[in-house]
Short mmCIF file of C-alpha atoms in Angstrom, two decimals:
data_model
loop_
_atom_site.label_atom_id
_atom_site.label_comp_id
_atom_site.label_asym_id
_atom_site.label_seq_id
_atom_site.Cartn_x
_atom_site.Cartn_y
_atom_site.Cartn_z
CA UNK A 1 82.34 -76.58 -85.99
CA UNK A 2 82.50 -73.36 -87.92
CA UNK A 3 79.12 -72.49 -86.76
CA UNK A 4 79.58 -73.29 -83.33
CA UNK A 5 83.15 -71.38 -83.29
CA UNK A 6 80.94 -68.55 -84.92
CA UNK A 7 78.56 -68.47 -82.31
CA UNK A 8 80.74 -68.32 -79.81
CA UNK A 9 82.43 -65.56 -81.66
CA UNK A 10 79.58 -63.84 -81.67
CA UNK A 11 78.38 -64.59 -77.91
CA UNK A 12 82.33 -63.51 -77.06
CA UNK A 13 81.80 -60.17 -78.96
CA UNK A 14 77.79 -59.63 -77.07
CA UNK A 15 79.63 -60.99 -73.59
CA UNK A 16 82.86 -58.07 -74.77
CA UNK A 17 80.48 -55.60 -75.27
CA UNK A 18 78.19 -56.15 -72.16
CA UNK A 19 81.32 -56.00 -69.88
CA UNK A 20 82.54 -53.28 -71.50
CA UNK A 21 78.89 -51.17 -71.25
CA UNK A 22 79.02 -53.19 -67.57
CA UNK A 23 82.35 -51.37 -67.03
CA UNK A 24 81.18 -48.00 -68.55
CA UNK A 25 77.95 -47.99 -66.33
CA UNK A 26 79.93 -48.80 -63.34
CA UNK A 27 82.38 -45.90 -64.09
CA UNK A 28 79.26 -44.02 -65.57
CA UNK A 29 77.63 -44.72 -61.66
CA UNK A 30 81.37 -44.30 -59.85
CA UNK A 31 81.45 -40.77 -61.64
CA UNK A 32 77.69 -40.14 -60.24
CA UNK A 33 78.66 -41.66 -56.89
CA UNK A 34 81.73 -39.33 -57.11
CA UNK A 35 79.78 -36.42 -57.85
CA UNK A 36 76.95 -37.20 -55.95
CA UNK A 37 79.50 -37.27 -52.65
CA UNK A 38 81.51 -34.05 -54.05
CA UNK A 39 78.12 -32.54 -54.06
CA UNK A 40 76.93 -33.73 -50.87
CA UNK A 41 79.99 -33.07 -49.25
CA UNK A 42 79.74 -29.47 -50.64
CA UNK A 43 76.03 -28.72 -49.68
CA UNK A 44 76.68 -30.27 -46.38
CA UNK A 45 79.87 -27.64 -46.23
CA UNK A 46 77.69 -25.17 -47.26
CA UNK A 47 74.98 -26.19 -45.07
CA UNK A 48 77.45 -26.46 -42.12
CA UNK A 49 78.50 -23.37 -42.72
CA UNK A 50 75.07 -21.70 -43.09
CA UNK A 51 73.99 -23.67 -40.02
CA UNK A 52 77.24 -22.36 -38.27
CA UNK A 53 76.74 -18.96 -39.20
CA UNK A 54 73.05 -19.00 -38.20
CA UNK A 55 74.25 -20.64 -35.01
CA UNK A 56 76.95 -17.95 -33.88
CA UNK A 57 74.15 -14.89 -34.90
CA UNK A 58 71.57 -17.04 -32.73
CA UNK A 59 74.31 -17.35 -30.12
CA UNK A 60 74.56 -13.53 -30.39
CA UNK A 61 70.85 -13.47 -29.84
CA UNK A 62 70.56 -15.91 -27.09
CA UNK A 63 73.47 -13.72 -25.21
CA UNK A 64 71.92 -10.37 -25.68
CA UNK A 65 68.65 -11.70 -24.12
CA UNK A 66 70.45 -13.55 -21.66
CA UNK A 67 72.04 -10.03 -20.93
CA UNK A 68 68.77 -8.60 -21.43
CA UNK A 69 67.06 -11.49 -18.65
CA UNK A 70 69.91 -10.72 -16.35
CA UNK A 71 69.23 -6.91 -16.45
CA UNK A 72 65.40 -7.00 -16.23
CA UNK A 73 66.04 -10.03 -13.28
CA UNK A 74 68.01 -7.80 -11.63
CA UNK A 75 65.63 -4.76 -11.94
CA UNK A 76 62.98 -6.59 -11.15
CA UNK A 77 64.55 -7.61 -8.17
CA UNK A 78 65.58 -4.33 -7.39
CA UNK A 79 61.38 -3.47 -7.72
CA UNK A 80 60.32 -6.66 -5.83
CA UNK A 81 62.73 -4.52 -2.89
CA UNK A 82 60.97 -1.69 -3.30
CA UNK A 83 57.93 -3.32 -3.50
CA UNK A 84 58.67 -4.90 -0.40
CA UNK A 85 59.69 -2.29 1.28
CA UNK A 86 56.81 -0.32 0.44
CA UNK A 87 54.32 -3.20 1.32
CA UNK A 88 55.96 -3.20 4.78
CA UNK A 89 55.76 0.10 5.31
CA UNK A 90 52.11 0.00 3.92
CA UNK A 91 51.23 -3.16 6.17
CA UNK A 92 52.83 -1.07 9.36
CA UNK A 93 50.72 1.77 9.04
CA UNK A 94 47.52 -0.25 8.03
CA UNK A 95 48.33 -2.16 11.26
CA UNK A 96 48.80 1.32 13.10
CA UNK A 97 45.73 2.55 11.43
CA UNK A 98 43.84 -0.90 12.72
CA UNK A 99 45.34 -0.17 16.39
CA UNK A 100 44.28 3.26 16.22
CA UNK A 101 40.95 3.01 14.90
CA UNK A 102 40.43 -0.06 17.97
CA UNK A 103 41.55 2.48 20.09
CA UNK A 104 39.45 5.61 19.10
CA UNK A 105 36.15 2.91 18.59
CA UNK A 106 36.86 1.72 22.38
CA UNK A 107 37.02 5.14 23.08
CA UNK A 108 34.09 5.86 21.09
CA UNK A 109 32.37 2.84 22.74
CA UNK A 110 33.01 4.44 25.66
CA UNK A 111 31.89 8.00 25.07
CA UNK A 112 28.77 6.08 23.14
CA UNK A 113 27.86 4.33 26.26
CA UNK A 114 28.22 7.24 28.54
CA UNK A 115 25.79 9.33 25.97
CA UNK A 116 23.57 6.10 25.68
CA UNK A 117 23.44 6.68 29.76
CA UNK A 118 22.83 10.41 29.77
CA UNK A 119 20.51 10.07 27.09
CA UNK A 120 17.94 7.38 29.10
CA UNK A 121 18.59 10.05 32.01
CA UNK A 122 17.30 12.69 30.00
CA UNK A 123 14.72 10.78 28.13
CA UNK A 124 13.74 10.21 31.89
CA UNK A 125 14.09 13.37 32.90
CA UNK A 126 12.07 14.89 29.69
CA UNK A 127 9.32 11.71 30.59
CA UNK A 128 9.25 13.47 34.50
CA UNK A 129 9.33 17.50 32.43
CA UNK A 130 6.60 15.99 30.41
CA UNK A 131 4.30 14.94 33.43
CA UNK A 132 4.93 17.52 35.37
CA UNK A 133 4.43 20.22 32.96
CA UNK A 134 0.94 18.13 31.97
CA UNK A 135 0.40 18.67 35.39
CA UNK A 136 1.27 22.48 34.94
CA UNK A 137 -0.51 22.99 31.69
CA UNK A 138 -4.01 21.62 33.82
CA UNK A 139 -3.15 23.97 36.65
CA UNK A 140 -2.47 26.64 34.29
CA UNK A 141 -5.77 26.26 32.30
CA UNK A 142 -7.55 25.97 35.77
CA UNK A 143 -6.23 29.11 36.71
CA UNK A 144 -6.92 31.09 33.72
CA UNK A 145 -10.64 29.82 33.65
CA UNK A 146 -10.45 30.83 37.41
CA UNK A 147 -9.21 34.20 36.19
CA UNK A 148 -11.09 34.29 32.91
CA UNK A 149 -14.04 33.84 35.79
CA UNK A 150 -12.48 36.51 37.98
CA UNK A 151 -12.66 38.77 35.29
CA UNK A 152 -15.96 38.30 34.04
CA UNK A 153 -17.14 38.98 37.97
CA UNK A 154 -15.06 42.35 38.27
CA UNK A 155 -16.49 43.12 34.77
CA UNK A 156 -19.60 42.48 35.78
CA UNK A 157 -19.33 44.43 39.10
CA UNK A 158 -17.77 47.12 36.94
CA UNK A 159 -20.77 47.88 35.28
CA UNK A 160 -23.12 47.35 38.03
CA UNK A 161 -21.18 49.70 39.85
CA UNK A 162 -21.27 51.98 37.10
CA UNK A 163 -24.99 51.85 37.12
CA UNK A 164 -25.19 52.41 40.48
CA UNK A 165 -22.98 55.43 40.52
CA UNK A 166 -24.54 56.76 37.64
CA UNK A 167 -27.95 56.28 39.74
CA UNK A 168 -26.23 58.05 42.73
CA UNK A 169 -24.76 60.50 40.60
CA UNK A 170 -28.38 61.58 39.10
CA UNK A 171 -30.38 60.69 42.68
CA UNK A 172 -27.60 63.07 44.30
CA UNK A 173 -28.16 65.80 41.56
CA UNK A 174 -31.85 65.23 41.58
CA UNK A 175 -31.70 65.94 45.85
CA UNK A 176 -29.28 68.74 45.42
CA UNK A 177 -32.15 70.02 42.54
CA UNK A 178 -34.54 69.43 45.26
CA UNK A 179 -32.88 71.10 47.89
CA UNK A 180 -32.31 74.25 46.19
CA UNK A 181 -35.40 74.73 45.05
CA UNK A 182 -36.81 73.75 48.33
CA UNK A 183 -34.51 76.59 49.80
CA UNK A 184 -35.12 79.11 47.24
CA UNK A 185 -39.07 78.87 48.04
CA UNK A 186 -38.79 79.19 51.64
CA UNK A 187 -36.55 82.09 50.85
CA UNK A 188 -39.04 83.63 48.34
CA UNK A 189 -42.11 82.96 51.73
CA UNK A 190 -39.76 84.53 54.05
CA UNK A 191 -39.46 87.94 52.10
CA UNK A 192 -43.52 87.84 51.47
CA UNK A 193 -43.85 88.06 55.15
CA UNK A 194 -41.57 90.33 55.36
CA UNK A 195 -43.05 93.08 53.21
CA UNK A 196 -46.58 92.29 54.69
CA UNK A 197 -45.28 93.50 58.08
CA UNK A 198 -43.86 96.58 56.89
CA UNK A 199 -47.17 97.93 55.27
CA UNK A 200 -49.08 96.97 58.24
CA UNK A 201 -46.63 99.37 60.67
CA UNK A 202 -47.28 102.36 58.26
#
């Protein structure tokens, strides 16, 4: 009975001292727990506040580029005006430049025609200049042969003529030759007789 009161002494004292380390390790994990949450609860302070003070200087960001879309919106609106304005005004005068340049190439068309219908005149005019002067060019080489011919004759009957005056000239100087010497005997016979007669008076 001693024994058994023993061992239960003994299983009292290891059953004491299991509750009590039971106790210290669930003060031992309270504690942790405690800390753990104190810890927590601080980081997630700290974090908080990080997160809110990151949040407020991204807030600041987000509203200086929402000022900053607003503006450029706004100017680019004003531009797109302008731009609009200007295409208008560009797509006005390329659609007065379009009406004009109809106008001056039906004009042209026009003008075009009229020289395509002078020109076939005169290309048929030049066609009835070209024949007729063919016509003229044979008559003209016709009558230059004709006068090339003429000329030839006259040159011809040029220097016959010349060798016919030139015969009359010495046949004429030959009879005058003849004649004078013909008179200037009979002279020289008349004063012979002459001179006979006188010796026969004396």
């Amino acid at each position: 009975l001693m024994e058994r009161d023993a061992e239960i002494s003994k299983k009292d004292a290891v059953i004491s001292k299991l509750q009590n380390s039971l106790q210290l390790m669930e003060k031992t994990s309270r504690d942790f727990v405690t800390r753990t949450q104190q810890d927590a609860e601080k980081q997630s302070l700290s974090n908080i506040k990080t997160w809110e003070g990151k949040q407020a200087c991204m807030q600041q960001d987000i509203d200086k580029l929402v000022l900053q879309l607003n503006t450029l919106v706004l100017e680019n609106r004003q531009v797109e005006k302008g731009l609009r304005k200007k295409r208008f005004k560009v797509e006005t005068e390329i659609e007065n430049w379009l009406q004009k340049y109809d106008a001056d190439m039906g004009e042209k068309q026009e003008e075009l025609q009229e020289v395509g219908g002078a020109f076939g005149e005169e290309q048929q005019e030049r066609a009835d200049l070209e024949e007729a002067y063919g016509v003229l060019a044979e008559e003209y080489d016709q009558i230059m042969e004709a006068r090339r011919r003429l000329e030839e004759a006259q040159r011809e009957e040029a220097r016959e003529l010349g060798l016919q005056t030139g015969g009359a000239v010495v046949i004429q100087a030959w009879w005058r030759g003849y004649c004078v010497r013909k008179n200037m005997r009979a002279k020289a016979k008349g004063k012979g007789k002459a001179k006979g007669k006188g010796k026969k008076g004396k």
